[in-house]
Tab-separated table of C-alpha atoms and ligand atoms in Angstrom:
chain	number	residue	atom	x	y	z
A	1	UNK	CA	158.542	38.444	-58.493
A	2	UNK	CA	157.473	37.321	-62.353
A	3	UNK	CA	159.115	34.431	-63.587
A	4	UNK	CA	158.988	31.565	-66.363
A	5	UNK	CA	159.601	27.929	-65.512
A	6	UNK	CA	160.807	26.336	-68.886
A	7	UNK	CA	161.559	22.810	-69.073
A	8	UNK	CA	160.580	19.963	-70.868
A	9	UNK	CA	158.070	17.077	-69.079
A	10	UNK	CA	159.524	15.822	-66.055
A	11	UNK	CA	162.400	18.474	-65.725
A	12	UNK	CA	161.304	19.059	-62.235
A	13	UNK	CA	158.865	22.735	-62.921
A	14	UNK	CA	156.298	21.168	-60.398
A	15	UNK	CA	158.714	20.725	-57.624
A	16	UNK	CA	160.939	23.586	-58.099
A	17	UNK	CA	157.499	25.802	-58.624
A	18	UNK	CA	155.709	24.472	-55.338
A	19	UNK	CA	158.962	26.093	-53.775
A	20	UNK	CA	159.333	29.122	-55.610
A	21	UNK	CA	155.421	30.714	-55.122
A	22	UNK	CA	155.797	29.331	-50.971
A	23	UNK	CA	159.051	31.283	-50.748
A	24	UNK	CA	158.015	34.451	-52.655
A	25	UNK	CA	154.070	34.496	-51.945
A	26	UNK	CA	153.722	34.160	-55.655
A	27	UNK	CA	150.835	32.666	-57.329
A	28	UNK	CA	151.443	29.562	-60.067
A	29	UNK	CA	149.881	30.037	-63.551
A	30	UNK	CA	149.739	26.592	-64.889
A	31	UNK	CA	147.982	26.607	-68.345
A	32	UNK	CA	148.331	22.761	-68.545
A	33	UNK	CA	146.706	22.795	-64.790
A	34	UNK	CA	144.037	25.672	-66.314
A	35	UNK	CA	143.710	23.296	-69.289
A	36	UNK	CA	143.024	20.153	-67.615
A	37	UNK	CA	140.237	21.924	-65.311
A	38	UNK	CA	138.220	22.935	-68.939
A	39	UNK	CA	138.599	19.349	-69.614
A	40	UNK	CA	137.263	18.460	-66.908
A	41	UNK	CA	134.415	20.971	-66.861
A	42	UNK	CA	133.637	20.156	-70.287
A	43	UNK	CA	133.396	23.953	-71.314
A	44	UNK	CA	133.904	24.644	-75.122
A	45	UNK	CA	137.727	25.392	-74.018
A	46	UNK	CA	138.027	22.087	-72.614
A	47	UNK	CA	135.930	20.014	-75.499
A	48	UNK	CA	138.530	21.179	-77.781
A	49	UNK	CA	141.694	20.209	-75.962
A	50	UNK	CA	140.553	17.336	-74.767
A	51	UNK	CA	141.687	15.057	-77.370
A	52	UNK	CA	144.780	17.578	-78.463
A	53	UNK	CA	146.235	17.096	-74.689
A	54	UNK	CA	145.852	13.690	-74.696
A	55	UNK	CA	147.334	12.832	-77.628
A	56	UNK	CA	150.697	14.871	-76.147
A	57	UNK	CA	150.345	17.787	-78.937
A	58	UNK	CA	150.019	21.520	-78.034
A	59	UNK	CA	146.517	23.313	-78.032
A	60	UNK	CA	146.367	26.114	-80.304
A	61	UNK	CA	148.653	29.198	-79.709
A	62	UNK	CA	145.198	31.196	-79.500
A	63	UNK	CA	143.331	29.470	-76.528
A	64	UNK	CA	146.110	29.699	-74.618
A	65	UNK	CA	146.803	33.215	-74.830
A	66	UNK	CA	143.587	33.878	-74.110
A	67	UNK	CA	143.759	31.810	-71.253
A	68	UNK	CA	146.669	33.626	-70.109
A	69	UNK	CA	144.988	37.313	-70.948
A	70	UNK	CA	142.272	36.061	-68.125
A	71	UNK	CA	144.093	35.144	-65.884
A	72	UNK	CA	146.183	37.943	-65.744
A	73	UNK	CA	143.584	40.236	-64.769
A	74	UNK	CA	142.762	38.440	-61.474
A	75	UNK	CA	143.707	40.312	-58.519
A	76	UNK	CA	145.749	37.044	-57.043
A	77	UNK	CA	148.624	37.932	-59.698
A	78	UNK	CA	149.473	41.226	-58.412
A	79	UNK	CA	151.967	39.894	-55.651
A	80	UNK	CA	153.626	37.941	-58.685
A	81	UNK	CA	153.413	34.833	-60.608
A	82	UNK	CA	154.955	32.142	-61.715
A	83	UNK	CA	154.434	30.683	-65.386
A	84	UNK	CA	154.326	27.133	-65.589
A	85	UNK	CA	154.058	25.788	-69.131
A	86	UNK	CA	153.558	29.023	-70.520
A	87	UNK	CA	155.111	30.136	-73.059
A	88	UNK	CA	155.453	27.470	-75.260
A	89	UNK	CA	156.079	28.822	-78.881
A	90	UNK	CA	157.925	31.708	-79.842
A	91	UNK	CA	154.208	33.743	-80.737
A	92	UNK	CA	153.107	32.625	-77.118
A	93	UNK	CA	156.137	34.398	-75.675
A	94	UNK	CA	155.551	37.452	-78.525
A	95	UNK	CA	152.147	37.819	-76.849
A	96	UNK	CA	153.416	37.231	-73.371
A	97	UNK	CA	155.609	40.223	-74.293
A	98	UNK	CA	152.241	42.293	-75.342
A	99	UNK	CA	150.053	42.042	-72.559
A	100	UNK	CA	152.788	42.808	-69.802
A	101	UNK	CA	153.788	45.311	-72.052
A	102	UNK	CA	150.270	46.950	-71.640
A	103	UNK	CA	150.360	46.289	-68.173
A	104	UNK	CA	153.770	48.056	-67.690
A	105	UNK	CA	155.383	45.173	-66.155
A	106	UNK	CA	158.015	42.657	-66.627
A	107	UNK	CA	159.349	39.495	-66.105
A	108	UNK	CA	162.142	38.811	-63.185
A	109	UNK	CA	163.397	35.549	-64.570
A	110	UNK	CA	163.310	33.052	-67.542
A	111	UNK	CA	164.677	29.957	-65.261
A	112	UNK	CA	165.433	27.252	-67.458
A	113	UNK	CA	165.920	23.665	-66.258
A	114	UNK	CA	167.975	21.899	-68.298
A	115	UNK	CA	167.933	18.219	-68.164
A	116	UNK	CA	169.428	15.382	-70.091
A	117	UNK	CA	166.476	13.737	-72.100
A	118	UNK	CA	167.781	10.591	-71.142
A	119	UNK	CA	166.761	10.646	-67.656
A	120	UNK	CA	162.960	12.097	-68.599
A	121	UNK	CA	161.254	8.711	-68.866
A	122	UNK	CA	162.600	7.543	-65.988
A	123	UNK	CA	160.791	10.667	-64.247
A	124	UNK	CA	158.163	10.034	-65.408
A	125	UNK	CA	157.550	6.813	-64.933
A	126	UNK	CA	158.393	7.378	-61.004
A	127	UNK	CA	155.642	9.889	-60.988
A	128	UNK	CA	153.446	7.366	-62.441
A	129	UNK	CA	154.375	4.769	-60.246
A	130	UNK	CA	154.276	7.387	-56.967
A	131	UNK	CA	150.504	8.764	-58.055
A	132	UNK	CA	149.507	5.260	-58.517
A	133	UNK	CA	150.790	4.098	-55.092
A	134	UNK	CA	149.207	7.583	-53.634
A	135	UNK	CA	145.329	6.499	-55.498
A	136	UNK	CA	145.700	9.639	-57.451
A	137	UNK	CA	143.956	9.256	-61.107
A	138	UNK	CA	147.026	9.608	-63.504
A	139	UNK	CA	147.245	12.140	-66.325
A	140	UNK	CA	145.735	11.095	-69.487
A	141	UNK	CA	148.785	12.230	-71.436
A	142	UNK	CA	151.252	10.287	-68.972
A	143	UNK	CA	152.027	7.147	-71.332
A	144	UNK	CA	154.748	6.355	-73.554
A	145	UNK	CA	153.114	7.644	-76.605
A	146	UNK	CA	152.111	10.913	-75.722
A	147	UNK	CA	155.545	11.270	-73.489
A	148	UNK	CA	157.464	11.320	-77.055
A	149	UNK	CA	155.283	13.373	-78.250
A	150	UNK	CA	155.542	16.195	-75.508
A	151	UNK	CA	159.129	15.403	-75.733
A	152	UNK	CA	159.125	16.337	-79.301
A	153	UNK	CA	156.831	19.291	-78.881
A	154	UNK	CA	159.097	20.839	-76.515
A	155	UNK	CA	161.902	19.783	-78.421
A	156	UNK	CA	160.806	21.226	-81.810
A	157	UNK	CA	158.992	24.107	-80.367
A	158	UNK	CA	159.604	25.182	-76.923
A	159	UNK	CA	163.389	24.758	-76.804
A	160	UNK	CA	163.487	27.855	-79.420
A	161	UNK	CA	162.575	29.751	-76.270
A	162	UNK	CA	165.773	29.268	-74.899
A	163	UNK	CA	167.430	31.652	-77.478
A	164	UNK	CA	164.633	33.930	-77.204
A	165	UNK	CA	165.087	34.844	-73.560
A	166	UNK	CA	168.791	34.834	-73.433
A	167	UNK	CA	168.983	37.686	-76.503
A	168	UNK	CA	166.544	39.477	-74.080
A	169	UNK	CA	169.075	38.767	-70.889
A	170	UNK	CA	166.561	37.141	-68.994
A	171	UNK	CA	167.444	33.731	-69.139
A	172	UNK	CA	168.701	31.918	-65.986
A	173	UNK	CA	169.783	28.726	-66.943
A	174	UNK	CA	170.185	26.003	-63.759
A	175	UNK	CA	171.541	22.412	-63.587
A	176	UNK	CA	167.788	20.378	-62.983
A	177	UNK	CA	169.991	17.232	-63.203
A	178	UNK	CA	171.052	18.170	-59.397
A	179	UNK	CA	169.438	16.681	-56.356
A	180	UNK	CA	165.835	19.135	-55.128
A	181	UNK	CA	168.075	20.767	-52.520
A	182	UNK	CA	170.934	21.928	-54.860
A	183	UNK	CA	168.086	23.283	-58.009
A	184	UNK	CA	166.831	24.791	-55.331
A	185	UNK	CA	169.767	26.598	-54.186
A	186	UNK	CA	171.000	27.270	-57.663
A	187	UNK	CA	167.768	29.298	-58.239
A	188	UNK	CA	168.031	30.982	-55.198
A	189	UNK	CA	171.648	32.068	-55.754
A	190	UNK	CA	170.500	33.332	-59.300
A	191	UNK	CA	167.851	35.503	-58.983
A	192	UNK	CA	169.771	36.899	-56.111
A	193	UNK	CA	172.597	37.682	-58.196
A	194	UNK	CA	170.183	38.787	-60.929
A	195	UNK	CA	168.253	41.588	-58.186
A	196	UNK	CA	171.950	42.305	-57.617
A	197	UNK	CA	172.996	42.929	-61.070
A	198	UNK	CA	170.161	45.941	-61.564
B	1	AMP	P1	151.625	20.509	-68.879
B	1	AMP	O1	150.782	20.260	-67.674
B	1	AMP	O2	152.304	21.849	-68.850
B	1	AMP	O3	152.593	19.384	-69.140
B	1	AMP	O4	150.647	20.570	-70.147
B	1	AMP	C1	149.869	19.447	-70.510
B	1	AMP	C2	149.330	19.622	-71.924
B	1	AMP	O5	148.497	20.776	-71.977
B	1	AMP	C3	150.374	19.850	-73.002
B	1	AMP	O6	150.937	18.648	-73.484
B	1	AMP	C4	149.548	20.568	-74.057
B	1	AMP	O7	148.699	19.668	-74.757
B	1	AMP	C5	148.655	21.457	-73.221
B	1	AMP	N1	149.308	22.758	-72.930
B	1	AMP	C6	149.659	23.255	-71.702
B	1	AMP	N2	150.206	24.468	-71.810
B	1	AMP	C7	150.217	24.755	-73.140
B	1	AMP	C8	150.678	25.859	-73.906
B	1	AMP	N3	151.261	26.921	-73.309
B	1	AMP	N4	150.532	25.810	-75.258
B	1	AMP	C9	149.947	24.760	-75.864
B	1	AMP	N5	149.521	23.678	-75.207
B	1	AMP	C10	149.627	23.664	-73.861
């Protein structure tokens, strides 16, 4: 199974993708997890980002992909993946299209959750409060500031992505407004009906 999580912050992709690779023995490609690592390591990668990330802006279409490139040659990928964060511009997806084109491969799924922006905040600001209460160190790009700003990013430049996979019938839009249980079951139900449908 190869699928994209799209959603904007807080839309539930860490939740619903902690299911999704335990149920299919999938492996998560997070570039934003990938991203914060280099950060963290200090490599040249992460020097550059560093800043970028935490100001809530999008790294440069061109570390990413190679990011992605890398990682798809690890052997953990062959059982599947899931993309988390990745694409995020239209030339990301374009190059997402390349390299499992030269692979001979494809995606499953595009599942989209779609969210009212309204209720974003407030999810975040429950994760905040939850990593707090669990000691975990809190994401330097979780604050009001950089929150619009991801907001905006996705808005301006990741929503287009919605379009894209839908022309390509991939898209499998789901309700993340529901309670875990019923996203859950909504994904279920379409990539069911999806493996069905071929
Ligand atoms: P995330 O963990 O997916 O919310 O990503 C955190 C941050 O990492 C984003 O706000 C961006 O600064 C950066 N990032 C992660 N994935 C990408 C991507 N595909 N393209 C550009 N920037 C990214």
């Amino acid at each position: 199974m190869r699928l994209v999580l799209l959603g904007p912050p807080g839309a539930g992709k860490g939740t619903q993708g902690d299911r999704l690779i335990e149920r299919h023995g999938i492996t998560r490609l997070s570039t934003g997890d990938m991203l914060r690592a280099a950060v963290k390591a200090e490599t040249p990668v992460g020097l550059k980002a560093k800043d970028i990330m935490a100001r809530g802006d999008l790294v440069s279409d061109d570390i990413v992909i190679a990011i992605i490139d890398d990682r798809l040659k690890e052997p953990d990928v062959k059982n599947g993946f899931i993309l988390d964060g990745f694409p995020r511009t239209v030339a990301q997806a374009e190059a997402l299209d390349r390299l499992l084109a030269q692979k001979g491969i494809r995606l499953d799924a595009v599942v989209e959750l779609k969210v009212d922006e309204g209720a974003l905040l407030k999810r975040i600001e429950t994760r905040i409060a939850e990593m707090t209460a669990r000691g975990e160190a809190i994401r330097a790009d979780d604050n009001p500031e950089a929150l619009k700003k991801r907001l905006d990013a996705y808005r301006s430049q990741t929503a287009p992505l919605s379009a894209y996979y839908k022309a390509k019938g991939d898209l499998l839009e789901v309700d993340g407004m529901a309670p875990i249980p019923s996203v859950e079951t909504a994904i279920d139900e379409g990539l069911k009906a999806r493996k069905a449908a071929v």
